[in-house]
């Protein structure tokens, strides 16, 4: 896709030093049999960023994360995590990485705190002397102090999700990888996770957060990448991503056809279905048309429409929202792409 | 590399053993094993006439003379099926159970290290082998000496032995039985790396145990018998002679060591390259 190329060029211009990248991949590919789950992606996650890894269900986000963390072997390409080669030098990088991968997982017969102790003891750099203290602190950060002694099997979905995030925060981390961290959380919990991510990022930790819901991460990300059917279709800072979309004029009016004719006369081609009624209770339709940067000024368009007798009820010139960009890049359909 | 480079590699084994013994399942299996010597001793005690020589399971007739032989008889009775079933459950669950829970991916990114995790899992399975035969032994000693006292017993060679010797002999049988299970645990560890379904791995190990014993019964396969991990499972009789004949004990140690090395290597070969997608 051309967009990726532009953004990649921009990245080249910025000349990011590979050492400044928390995650860097080149041509990373993972195949399951004949299916290519991840197709030659070049990820560049700057250190200190909050990086949104977006894509619809089945687009290959979790698979990418598994490969990055050494759980699955790449079929092709290479990756570096905190400057260490994956998978040969992973043992050096992983103690500095906290991760939540495709949902939390626990021993149902152990309490929340014991589950964290168990995972902590698997990390040979984690000091047993400070274990209880760190476990208590992690539980506190996710608001689970009162459920610390409860068996994990008695945790609700949201509590498990919080416990999984607590596990990722057991020791100070340079990189936090969170795969769908707000899955199963109530709106309050979602907000808490967002502020937790902000707090962690403020300490200098790079946060790599995947989601299929753009709205959940857009507010906290500094950077983002968009996956579609295993390929990276866009990547860059949030402003880069927003800016690449052309402006759009949006008009609501009862005189849809007349409006289209008039717009065409001004050199604007209306998109979208003809005669779509926005509000079933009114007679209004929404007309949208992309507006080139050298197109007519907004006030001239309104004046021309009014002169032609179009009853303009609202008029709007807008950069497409990130949401629109996301949908444009990944397709609107509800069906997973494969 | 973390700033603090001191490592605490032993913590995982401690955690693993603690988790094993925090499971209700582990205690249920040990409790079930403990019922065998208890049942046996109580039934013999309540029956009007003591079992004659050669009647019932081996050494049952000695039980009334020296209660410590309850432990030996119970070990012999549990070795073909009951004991290996519990080992199948624990060893089959080692990796597959973690995969099934999804905790395997979190252990690996901790990072536990694949080889380290495999070794820790195997050692904790061995700890269970000791706990399982130890349970039968201790409970056997306890209930036996309570119901029958600790008099003199007659060995297979006709010699009579006292309490001290009886303790040593039954300990030896316990050690032999435990060693017999170590090869099985290694087979279980390997099978456990093949699947994400703990129950499937357990069942496969249990079936293998039975198949190996059936093959061991077929005269036509005599050439194969010395290579079956079950070959020496019931060769404890030599430990109950005076003097002790060590041949089958040492042969068994070598055979089990070979199984541990072979299946340990297979398990590592499989697990070190496995995609963890659970
Ligand atoms: N173990 C597997 N075997 C075969 N194919 C797999 C396996 N795991 C994932 N896939 C395929 O790889 C593709 C990417 O899956 P992945 O789990 O990475 O998607 P995702 O972006 O994380 O989706 P979601 O938002 O639903 O979590 C999917 O088409 C999926 O069917
Ligand atoms: Mg996923």
PDB file of N, CA and C in Angstrom, chain B residues 243-278:
ATOM      1  N   UNK B 243      22.281 -63.637  51.445  1.00  0.00           N
ATOM      2  CA  UNK B 243      22.580 -62.222  51.271  1.00  0.00           C
ATOM      3  C   UNK B 243      21.791 -61.617  50.100  1.00  0.00           C
ATOM      4  N   UNK B 244      21.740 -60.306  50.043  1.00  0.00           N
ATOM      5  CA  UNK B 244      20.992 -59.615  48.990  1.00  0.00           C
ATOM      6  C   UNK B 244      21.677 -59.825  47.640  1.00  0.00           C
ATOM      7  N   UNK B 245      20.883 -60.144  46.650  1.00  0.00           N
ATOM      8  CA  UNK B 245      21.414 -60.247  45.288  1.00  0.00           C
ATOM      9  C   UNK B 245      21.109 -58.922  44.586  1.00  0.00           C
ATOM     10  N   UNK B 246      22.148 -58.218  44.174  1.00  0.00           N
ATOM     11  CA  UNK B 246      21.959 -56.849  43.681  1.00  0.00           C
ATOM     12  C   UNK B 246      21.763 -56.759  42.168  1.00  0.00           C
ATOM     13  N   UNK B 247      21.898 -57.898  41.453  1.00  0.00           N
ATOM     14  CA  UNK B 247      21.919 -57.829  39.988  1.00  0.00           C
ATOM     15  C   UNK B 247      20.752 -57.043  39.405  1.00  0.00           C
ATOM     16  N   UNK B 248      19.528 -57.436  39.722  1.00  0.00           N
ATOM     17  CA  UNK B 248      18.398 -56.790  39.048  1.00  0.00           C
ATOM     18  C   UNK B 248      18.231 -55.351  39.536  1.00  0.00           C
ATOM     19  N   UNK B 249      18.616 -55.103  40.793  1.00  0.00           N
ATOM     20  CA  UNK B 249      18.536 -53.722  41.299  1.00  0.00           C
ATOM     21  C   UNK B 249      19.423 -52.805  40.454  1.00  0.00           C
ATOM     22  N   UNK B 250      20.683 -53.210  40.251  1.00  0.00           N
ATOM     23  CA  UNK B 250      21.602 -52.353  39.486  1.00  0.00           C
ATOM     24  C   UNK B 250      21.221 -52.321  38.009  1.00  0.00           C
ATOM     25  N   UNK B 251      20.808 -53.452  37.476  1.00  0.00           N
ATOM     26  CA  UNK B 251      20.354 -53.454  36.079  1.00  0.00           C
ATOM     27  C   UNK B 251      19.223 -52.456  35.885  1.00  0.00           C
ATOM     28  N   UNK B 252      18.338 -52.446  36.854  1.00  0.00           N
ATOM     29  CA  UNK B 252      17.199 -51.538  36.780  1.00  0.00           C
ATOM     30  C   UNK B 252      17.656 -50.074  36.846  1.00  0.00           C
ATOM     31  N   UNK B 253      18.619 -49.798  37.730  1.00  0.00           N
ATOM     32  CA  UNK B 253      19.119 -48.426  37.826  1.00  0.00           C
ATOM     33  C   UNK B 253      19.649 -47.974  36.468  1.00  0.00           C
ATOM     34  N   UNK B 254      20.422 -48.856  35.806  1.00  0.00           N
ATOM     35  CA  UNK B 254      20.988 -48.499  34.498  1.00  0.00           C
ATOM     36  C   UNK B 254      19.883 -48.309  33.464  1.00  0.00           C
ATOM     37  N   UNK B 255      18.921 -49.241  33.474  1.00  0.00           N
ATOM     38  CA  UNK B 255      17.824 -49.162  32.503  1.00  0.00           C
ATOM     39  C   UNK B 255      17.035 -47.864  32.676  1.00  0.00           C
ATOM     40  N   UNK B 256      16.707 -47.549  33.923  1.00  0.00           N
ATOM     41  CA  UNK B 256      15.926 -46.327  34.172  1.00  0.00           C
ATOM     42  C   UNK B 256      16.742 -45.086  33.798  1.00  0.00           C
ATOM     43  N   UNK B 257      18.039 -45.126  34.097  1.00  0.00           N
ATOM     44  CA  UNK B 257      18.895 -43.987  33.736  1.00  0.00           C
ATOM     45  C   UNK B 257      18.906 -43.794  32.224  1.00  0.00           C
ATOM     46  N   UNK B 258      18.931 -44.913  31.497  1.00  0.00           N
ATOM     47  CA  UNK B 258      18.913 -44.822  30.041  1.00  0.00           C
ATOM     48  C   UNK B 258      17.596 -44.206  29.563  1.00  0.00           C
ATOM     49  N   UNK B 259      16.495 -44.632  30.170  1.00  0.00           N
ATOM     50  CA  UNK B 259      15.197 -44.052  29.803  1.00  0.00           C
ATOM     51  C   UNK B 259      15.159 -42.555  30.099  1.00  0.00           C
ATOM     52  N   UNK B 260      15.684 -42.178  31.265  1.00  0.00           N
ATOM     53  CA  UNK B 260      15.679 -40.761  31.637  1.00  0.00           C
ATOM     54  C   UNK B 260      16.493 -39.956  30.624  1.00  0.00           C
ATOM     55  N   UNK B 261      17.681 -40.492  30.265  1.00  0.00           N
ATOM     56  CA  UNK B 261      18.538 -39.765  29.324  1.00  0.00           C
ATOM     57  C   UNK B 261      17.859 -39.659  27.960  1.00  0.00           C
ATOM     58  N   UNK B 262      17.305 -40.776  27.488  1.00  0.00           N
ATOM     59  CA  UNK B 262      16.734 -40.805  26.150  1.00  0.00           C
ATOM     60  C   UNK B 262      15.480 -39.933  26.049  1.00  0.00           C
ATOM     61  N   UNK B 263      14.555 -40.154  26.961  1.00  0.00           N
ATOM     62  CA  UNK B 263      13.310 -39.388  26.871  1.00  0.00           C
ATOM     63  C   UNK B 263      13.491 -37.943  27.330  1.00  0.00           C
ATOM     64  N   UNK B 264      14.476 -37.724  28.220  1.00  0.00           N
ATOM     65  CA  UNK B 264      14.808 -36.352  28.583  1.00  0.00           C
ATOM     66  C   UNK B 264      15.311 -35.595  27.361  1.00  0.00           C
ATOM     67  N   UNK B 265      16.168 -36.247  26.577  1.00  0.00           N
ATOM     68  CA  UNK B 265      16.699 -35.609  25.369  1.00  0.00           C
ATOM     69  C   UNK B 265      15.582 -35.367  24.353  1.00  0.00           C
ATOM     70  N   UNK B 266      14.718 -36.376  24.199  1.00  0.00           N
ATOM     71  CA  UNK B 266      13.586 -36.204  23.273  1.00  0.00           C
ATOM     72  C   UNK B 266      12.707 -35.033  23.718  1.00  0.00           C
ATOM     73  N   UNK B 267      12.436 -34.982  25.016  1.00  0.00           N
ATOM     74  CA  UNK B 267      11.588 -33.907  25.537  1.00  0.00           C
ATOM     75  C   UNK B 267      12.232 -32.550  25.266  1.00  0.00           C
ATOM     76  N   UNK B 268      13.540 -32.471  25.489  1.00  0.00           N
ATOM     77  CA  UNK B 268      14.208 -31.195  25.241  1.00  0.00           C
ATOM     78  C   UNK B 268      14.180 -30.848  23.755  1.00  0.00           C
ATOM     79  N   UNK B 269      14.460 -31.856  22.927  1.00  0.00           N
ATOM     80  CA  UNK B 269      14.448 -31.627  21.483  1.00  0.00           C
ATOM     81  C   UNK B 269      13.108 -31.088  21.021  1.00  0.00           C
ATOM     82  N   UNK B 270      12.069 -31.646  21.581  1.00  0.00           N
ATOM     83  CA  UNK B 270      10.732 -31.224  21.199  1.00  0.00           C
ATOM     84  C   UNK B 270      10.388 -29.848  21.790  1.00  0.00           C
ATOM     85  N   UNK B 271      10.646 -29.694  23.069  1.00  0.00           N
ATOM     86  CA  UNK B 271      10.177 -28.506  23.764  1.00  0.00           C
ATOM     87  C   UNK B 271      10.987 -27.256  23.404  1.00  0.00           C
ATOM     88  N   UNK B 272      12.271 -27.444  23.120  1.00  0.00           N
ATOM     89  CA  UNK B 272      13.105 -26.257  22.875  1.00  0.00           C
ATOM     90  C   UNK B 272      12.734 -25.571  21.568  1.00  0.00           C
ATOM     91  N   UNK B 273      12.102 -26.301  20.652  1.00  0.00           N
ATOM     92  CA  UNK B 273      11.750 -25.699  19.370  1.00  0.00           C
ATOM     93  C   UNK B 273      10.237 -25.531  19.201  1.00  0.00           C
ATOM     94  N   UNK B 274       9.504 -25.875  20.253  1.00  0.00           N
ATOM     95  CA  UNK B 274       8.050 -25.882  20.114  1.00  0.00           C
ATOM     96  C   UNK B 274       7.478 -24.458  20.085  1.00  0.00           C
ATOM     97  N   UNK B 275       6.522 -24.231  19.199  1.00  0.00           N
ATOM     98  CA  UNK B 275       5.768 -22.977  19.232  1.00  0.00           C
ATOM     99  C   UNK B 275       4.741 -23.072  20.348  1.00  0.00           C
ATOM    100  N   UNK B 276       4.826 -22.173  21.291  1.00  0.00           N
ATOM    101  CA  UNK B 276       3.853 -22.176  22.383  1.00  0.00           C
ATOM    102  C   UNK B 276       2.685 -21.276  21.986  1.00  0.00           C
ATOM    103  N   UNK B 277       1.595 -21.917  21.549  1.00  0.00           N
ATOM    104  CA  UNK B 277       0.464 -21.151  21.013  1.00  0.00           C
ATOM    105  C   UNK B 277      -0.763 -21.281  21.900  1.00  0.00           C
ATOM    106  N   UNK B 278      -0.595 -21.925  23.038  1.00  0.00           N
ATOM    107  CA  UNK B 278      -1.741 -22.080  23.934  1.00  0.00           C
ATOM    108  C   UNK B 278      -1.931 -20.801  24.751  1.00  0.00           C
TER     109      UNK B 278
END
